[in-house]
mmCIF file of C-alpha atoms in Angstrom:
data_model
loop_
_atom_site.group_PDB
_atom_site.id
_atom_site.type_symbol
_atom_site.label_atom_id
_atom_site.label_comp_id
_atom_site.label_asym_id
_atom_site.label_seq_id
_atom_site.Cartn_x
_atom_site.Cartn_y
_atom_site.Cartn_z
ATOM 1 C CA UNK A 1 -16.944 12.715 -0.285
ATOM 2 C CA UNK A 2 -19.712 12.429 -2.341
ATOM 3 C CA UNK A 3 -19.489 8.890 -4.717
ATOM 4 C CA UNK A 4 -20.148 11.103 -7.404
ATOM 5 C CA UNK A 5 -16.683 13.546 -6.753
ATOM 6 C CA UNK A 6 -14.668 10.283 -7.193
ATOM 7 C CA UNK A 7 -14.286 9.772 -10.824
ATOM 8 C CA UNK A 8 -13.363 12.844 -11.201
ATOM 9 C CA UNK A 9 -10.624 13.063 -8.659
ATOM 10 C CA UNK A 10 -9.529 9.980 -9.978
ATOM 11 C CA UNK A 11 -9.224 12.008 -13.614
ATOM 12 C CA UNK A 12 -7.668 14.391 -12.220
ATOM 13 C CA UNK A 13 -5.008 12.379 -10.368
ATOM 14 C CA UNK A 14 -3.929 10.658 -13.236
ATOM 15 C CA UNK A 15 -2.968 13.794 -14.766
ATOM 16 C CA UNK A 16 -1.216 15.430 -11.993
ATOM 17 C CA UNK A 17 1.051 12.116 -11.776
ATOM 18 C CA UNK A 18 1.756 12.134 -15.794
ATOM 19 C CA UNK A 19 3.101 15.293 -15.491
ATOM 20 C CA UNK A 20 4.957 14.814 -12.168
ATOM 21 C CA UNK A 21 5.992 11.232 -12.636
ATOM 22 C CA UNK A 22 8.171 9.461 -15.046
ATOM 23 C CA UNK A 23 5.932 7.118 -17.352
ATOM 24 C CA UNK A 24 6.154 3.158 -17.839
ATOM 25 C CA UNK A 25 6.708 2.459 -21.623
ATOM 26 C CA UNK A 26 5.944 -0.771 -22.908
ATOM 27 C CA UNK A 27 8.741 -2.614 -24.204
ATOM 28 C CA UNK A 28 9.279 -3.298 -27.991
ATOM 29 C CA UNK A 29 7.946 -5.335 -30.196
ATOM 30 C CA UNK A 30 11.115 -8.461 -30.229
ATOM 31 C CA UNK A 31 12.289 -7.446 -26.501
ATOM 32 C CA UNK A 32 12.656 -10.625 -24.296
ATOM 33 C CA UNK A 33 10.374 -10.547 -22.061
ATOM 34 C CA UNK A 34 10.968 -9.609 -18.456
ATOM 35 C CA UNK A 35 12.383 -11.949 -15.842
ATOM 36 C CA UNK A 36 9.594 -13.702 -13.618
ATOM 37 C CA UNK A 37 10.442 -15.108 -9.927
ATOM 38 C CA UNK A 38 8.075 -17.784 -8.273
ATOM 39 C CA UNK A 39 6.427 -16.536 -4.805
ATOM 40 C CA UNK A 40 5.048 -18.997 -2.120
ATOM 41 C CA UNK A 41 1.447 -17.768 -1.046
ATOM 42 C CA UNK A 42 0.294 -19.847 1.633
ATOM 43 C CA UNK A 43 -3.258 -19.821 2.622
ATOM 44 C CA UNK A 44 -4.031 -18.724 6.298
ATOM 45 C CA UNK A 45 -7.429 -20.822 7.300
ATOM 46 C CA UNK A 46 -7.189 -19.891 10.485
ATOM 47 C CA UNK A 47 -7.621 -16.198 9.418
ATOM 48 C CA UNK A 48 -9.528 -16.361 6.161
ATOM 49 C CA UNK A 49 -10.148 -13.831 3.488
ATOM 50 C CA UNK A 50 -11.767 -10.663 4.849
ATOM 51 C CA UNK A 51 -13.042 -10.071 1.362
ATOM 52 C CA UNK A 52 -13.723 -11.642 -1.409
ATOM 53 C CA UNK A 53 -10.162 -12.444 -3.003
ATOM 54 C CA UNK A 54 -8.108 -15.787 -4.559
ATOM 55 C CA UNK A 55 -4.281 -16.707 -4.050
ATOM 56 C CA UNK A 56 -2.664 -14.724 -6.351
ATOM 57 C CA UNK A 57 -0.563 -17.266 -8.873
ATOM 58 C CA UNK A 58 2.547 -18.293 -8.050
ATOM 59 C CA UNK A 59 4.521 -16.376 -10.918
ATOM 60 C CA UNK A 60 5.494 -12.701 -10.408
ATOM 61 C CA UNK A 61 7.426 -10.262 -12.793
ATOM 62 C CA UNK A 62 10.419 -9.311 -11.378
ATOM 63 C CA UNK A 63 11.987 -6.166 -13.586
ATOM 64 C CA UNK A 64 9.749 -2.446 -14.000
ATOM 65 C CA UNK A 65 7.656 -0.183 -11.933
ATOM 66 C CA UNK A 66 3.856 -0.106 -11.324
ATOM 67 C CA UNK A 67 2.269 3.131 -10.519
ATOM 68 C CA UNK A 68 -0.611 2.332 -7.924
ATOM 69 C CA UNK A 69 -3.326 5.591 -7.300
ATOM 70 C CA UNK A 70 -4.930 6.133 -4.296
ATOM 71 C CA UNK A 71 -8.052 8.292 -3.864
ATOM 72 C CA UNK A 72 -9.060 9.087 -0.052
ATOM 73 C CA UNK A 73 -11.323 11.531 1.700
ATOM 74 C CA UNK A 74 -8.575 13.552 2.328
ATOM 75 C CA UNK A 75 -7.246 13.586 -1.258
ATOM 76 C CA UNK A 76 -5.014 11.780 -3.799
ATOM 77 C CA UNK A 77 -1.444 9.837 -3.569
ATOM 78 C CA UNK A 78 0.783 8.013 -5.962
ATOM 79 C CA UNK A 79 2.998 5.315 -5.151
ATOM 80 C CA UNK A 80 5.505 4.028 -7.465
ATOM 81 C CA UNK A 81 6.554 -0.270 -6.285
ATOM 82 C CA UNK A 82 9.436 -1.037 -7.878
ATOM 83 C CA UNK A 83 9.260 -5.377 -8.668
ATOM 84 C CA UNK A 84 12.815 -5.358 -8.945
ATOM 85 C CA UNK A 85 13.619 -5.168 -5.426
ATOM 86 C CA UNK A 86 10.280 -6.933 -4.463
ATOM 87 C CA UNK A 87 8.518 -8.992 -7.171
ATOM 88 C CA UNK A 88 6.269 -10.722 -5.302
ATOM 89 C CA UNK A 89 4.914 -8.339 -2.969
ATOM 90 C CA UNK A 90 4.064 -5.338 -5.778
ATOM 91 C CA UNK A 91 2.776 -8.708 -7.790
ATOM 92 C CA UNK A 92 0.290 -9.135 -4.472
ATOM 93 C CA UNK A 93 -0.501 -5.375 -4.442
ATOM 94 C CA UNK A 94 -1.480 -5.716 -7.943
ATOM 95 C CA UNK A 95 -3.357 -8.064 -7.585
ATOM 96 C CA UNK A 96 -5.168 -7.156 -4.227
ATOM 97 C CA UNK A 97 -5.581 -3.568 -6.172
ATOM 98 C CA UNK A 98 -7.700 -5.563 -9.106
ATOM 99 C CA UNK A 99 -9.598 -7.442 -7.038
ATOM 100 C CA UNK A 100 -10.599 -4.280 -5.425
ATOM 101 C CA UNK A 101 -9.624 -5.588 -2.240
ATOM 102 C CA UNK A 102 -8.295 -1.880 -0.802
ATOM 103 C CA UNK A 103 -11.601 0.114 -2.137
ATOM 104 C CA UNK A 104 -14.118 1.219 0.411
ATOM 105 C CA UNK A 105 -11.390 0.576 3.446
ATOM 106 C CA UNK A 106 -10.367 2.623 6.465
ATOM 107 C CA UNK A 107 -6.967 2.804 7.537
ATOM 108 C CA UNK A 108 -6.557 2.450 11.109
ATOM 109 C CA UNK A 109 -3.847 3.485 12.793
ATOM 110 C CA UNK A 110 -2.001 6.626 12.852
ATOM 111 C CA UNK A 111 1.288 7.665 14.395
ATOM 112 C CA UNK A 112 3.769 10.366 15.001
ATOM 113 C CA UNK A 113 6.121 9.317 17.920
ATOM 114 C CA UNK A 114 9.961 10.253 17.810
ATOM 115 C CA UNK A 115 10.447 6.471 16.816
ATOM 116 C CA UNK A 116 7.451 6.016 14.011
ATOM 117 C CA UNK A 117 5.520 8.166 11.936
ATOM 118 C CA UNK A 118 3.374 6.176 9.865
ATOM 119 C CA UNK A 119 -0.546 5.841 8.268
ATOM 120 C CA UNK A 120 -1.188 2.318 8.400
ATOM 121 C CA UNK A 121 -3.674 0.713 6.065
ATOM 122 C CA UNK A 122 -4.678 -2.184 4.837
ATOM 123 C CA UNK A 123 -6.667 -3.681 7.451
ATOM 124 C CA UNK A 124 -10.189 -4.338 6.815
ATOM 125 C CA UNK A 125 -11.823 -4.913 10.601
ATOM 126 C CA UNK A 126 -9.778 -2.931 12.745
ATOM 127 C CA UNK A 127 -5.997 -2.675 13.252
ATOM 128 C CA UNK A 128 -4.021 -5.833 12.091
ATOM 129 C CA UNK A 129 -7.365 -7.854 11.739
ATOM 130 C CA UNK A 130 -8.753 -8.552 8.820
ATOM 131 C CA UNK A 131 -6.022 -9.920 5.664
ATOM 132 C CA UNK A 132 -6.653 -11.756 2.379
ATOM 133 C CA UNK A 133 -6.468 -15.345 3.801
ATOM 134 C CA UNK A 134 -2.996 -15.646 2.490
ATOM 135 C CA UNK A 135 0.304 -15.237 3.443
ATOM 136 C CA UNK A 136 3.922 -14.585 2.126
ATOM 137 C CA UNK A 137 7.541 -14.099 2.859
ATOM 138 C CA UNK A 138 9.489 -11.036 3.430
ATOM 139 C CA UNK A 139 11.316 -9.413 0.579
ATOM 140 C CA UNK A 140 14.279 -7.889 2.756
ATOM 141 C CA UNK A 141 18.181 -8.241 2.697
ATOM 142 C CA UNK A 142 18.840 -6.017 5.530
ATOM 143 C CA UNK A 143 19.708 -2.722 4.051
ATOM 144 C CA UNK A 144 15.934 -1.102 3.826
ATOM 145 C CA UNK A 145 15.516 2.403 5.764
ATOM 146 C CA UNK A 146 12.042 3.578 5.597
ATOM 147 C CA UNK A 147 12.090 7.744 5.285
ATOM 148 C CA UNK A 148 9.607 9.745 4.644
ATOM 149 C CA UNK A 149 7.172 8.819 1.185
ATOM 150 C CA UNK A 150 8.469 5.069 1.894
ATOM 151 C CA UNK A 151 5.404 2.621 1.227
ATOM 152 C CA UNK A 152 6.072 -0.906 3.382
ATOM 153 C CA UNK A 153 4.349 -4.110 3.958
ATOM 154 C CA UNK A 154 3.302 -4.162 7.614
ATOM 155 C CA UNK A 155 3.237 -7.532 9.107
ATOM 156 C CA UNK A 156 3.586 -9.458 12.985
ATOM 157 C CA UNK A 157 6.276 -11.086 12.191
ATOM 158 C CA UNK A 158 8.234 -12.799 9.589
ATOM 159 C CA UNK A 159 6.756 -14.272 6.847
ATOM 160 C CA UNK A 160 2.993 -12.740 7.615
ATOM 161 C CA UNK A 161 2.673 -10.522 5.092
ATOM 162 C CA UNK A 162 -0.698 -10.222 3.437
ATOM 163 C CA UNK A 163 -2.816 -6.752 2.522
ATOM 164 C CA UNK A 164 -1.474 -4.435 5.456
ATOM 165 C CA UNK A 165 0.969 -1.703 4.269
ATOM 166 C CA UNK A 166 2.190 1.211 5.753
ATOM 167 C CA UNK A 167 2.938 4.788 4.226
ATOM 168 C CA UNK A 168 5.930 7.195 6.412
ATOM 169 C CA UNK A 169 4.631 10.557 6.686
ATOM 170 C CA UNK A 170 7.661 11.663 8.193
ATOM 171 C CA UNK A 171 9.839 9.195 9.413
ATOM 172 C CA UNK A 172 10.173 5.281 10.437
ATOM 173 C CA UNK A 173 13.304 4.751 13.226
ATOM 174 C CA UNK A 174 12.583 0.559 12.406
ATOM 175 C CA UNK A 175 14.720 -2.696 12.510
ATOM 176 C CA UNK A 176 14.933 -3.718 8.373
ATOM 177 C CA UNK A 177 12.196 -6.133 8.891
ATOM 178 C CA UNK A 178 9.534 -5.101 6.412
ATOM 179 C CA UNK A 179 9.566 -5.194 2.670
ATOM 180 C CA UNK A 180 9.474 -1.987 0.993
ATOM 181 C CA UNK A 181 7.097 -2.190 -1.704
ATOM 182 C CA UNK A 182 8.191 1.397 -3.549
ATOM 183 C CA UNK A 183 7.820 5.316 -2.584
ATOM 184 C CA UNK A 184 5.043 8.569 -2.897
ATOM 185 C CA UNK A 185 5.416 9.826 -6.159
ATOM 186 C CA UNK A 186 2.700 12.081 -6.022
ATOM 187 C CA UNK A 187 0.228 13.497 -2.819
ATOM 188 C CA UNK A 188 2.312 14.021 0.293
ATOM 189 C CA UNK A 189 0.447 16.820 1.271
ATOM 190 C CA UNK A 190 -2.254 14.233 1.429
ATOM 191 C CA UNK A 191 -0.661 12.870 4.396
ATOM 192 C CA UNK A 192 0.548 16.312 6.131
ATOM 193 C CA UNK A 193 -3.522 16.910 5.991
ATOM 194 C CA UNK A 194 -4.171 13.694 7.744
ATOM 195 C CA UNK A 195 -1.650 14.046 10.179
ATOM 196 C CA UNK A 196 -2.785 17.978 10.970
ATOM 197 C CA UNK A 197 -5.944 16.296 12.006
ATOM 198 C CA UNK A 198 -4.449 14.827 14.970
ATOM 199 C CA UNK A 199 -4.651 11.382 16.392
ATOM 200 C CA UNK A 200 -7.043 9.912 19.092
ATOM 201 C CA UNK A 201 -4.521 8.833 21.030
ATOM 202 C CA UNK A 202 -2.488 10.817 23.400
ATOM 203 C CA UNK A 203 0.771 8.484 22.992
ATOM 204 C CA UNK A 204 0.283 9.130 19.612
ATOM 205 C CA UNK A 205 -0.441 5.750 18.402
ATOM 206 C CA UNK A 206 -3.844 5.031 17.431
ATOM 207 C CA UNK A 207 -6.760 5.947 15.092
ATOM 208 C CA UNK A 208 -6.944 9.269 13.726
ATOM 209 C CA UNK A 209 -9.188 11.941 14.615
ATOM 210 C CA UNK A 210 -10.733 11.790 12.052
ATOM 211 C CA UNK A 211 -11.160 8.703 9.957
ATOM 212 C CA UNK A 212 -8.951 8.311 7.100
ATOM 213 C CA UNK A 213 -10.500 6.133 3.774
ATOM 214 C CA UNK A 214 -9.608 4.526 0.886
ATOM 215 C CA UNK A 215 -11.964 5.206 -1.574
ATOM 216 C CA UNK A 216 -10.746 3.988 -4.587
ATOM 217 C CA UNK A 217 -7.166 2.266 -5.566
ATOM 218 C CA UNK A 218 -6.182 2.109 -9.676
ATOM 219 C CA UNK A 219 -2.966 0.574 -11.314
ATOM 220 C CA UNK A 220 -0.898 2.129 -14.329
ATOM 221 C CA UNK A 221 1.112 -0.337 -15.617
ATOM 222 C CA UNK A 222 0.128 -3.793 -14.718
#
């Protein structure tokens, strides 16, 4: 896509998810403000910071939405990330999302097996290499289920979560183990394009055909 396309697509994403998305009013004027938690980012030395990014600070809203947009070569998405049910992970999204962490990335793995269907992302090397130099805990009680539109922290293994997410184009048949950051609002044909591209894999597990990037990533909402 040509640089020049992107502003534009941006535009016009913002529009289509206005009309096709509830909005985030600000609250009024005398409201107490909303409830913070504190989050525990530890740095990871031993992996550092793939690109230039700081620790995010330790205080996180924890009450409202966020609506992150997502322009790729193969079109626009929407997610909605809901702080309630994880405050600091959305506050790390947020955060990775201003410093422009996610722009200019590929996402690396693709899969559609009868167990997992997902477009993982994230990553800036290759698959599950390359993070923020951070880490944080999961934001999980047990209960998550991960269908289709679901948008998930990817991680290997508790407590590792950094800038890798995961988006279900169909379905996700996983233990309750990763914290769900919030849901497509907006773009799932998006990922039925990506997917009808096919994966270069032939257990279905690998990079897609053709590759899949993250142009530009915007907040709504801070």
């Amino acid at each position: 896509m040509k640089r020049s396309l992107v502003p534009a697509l941006i535009a016009t994403t913002l529009l289509a998810a206005t009309l096709t998305t509830t909005p985030a009013f600000a609250a009024p004027a005398g409201r107490p403000s909303a409830p913070t938690v504190k989050c525990e980012f530890t740095p990871t030395p031993e992996n550092p910071a793939a690109k230039p990014v700081t620790v995010p600070r330790a205080t996180a809203k924890a009450k409202g939405t966020v609506d992150v947009f997502f322009v790729t070569n193969y079109g626009p998405f929407v997610v909605r990330m809901n702080r309630a049910t994880a405050p600091c992970g959305v506050h790390n999204f947020v955060h990775l999302v201003q410093s422009r962490f996610y722009d200019r990335t590929q996402c690396f793995r693709l899969t559609n097996s009868t167990r997992l269907g997902v477009l993982q992302c994230g990553d800036i090397y290759r698959q599950e290499e390359g993070g923020p130099g951070y880490k944080f805990p999961d934001e999980v009680d047990g209960t998550e289920t991960y269908p289709r539109g679901t948008v998930a922290y990817g991680n290997q293994g508790p407590g590792t979560n950094g800038s890798e997410f995961f988006v279900v184009h169909s379905f996700a048949n996983i233990d309750p183990n990763y914290t769900v950051l919030g849901h497509v609002t907006f773009g799932m044909s998006t990922f039925d394009r990506i997917l009808a591209a096919g994966i270069a894999d032939p257990d279905q597990d690998g990079p897609p055909n053709r590759p899949v990037r993250i142009l530009k990533v915007l907040t709504l909402g801070h």
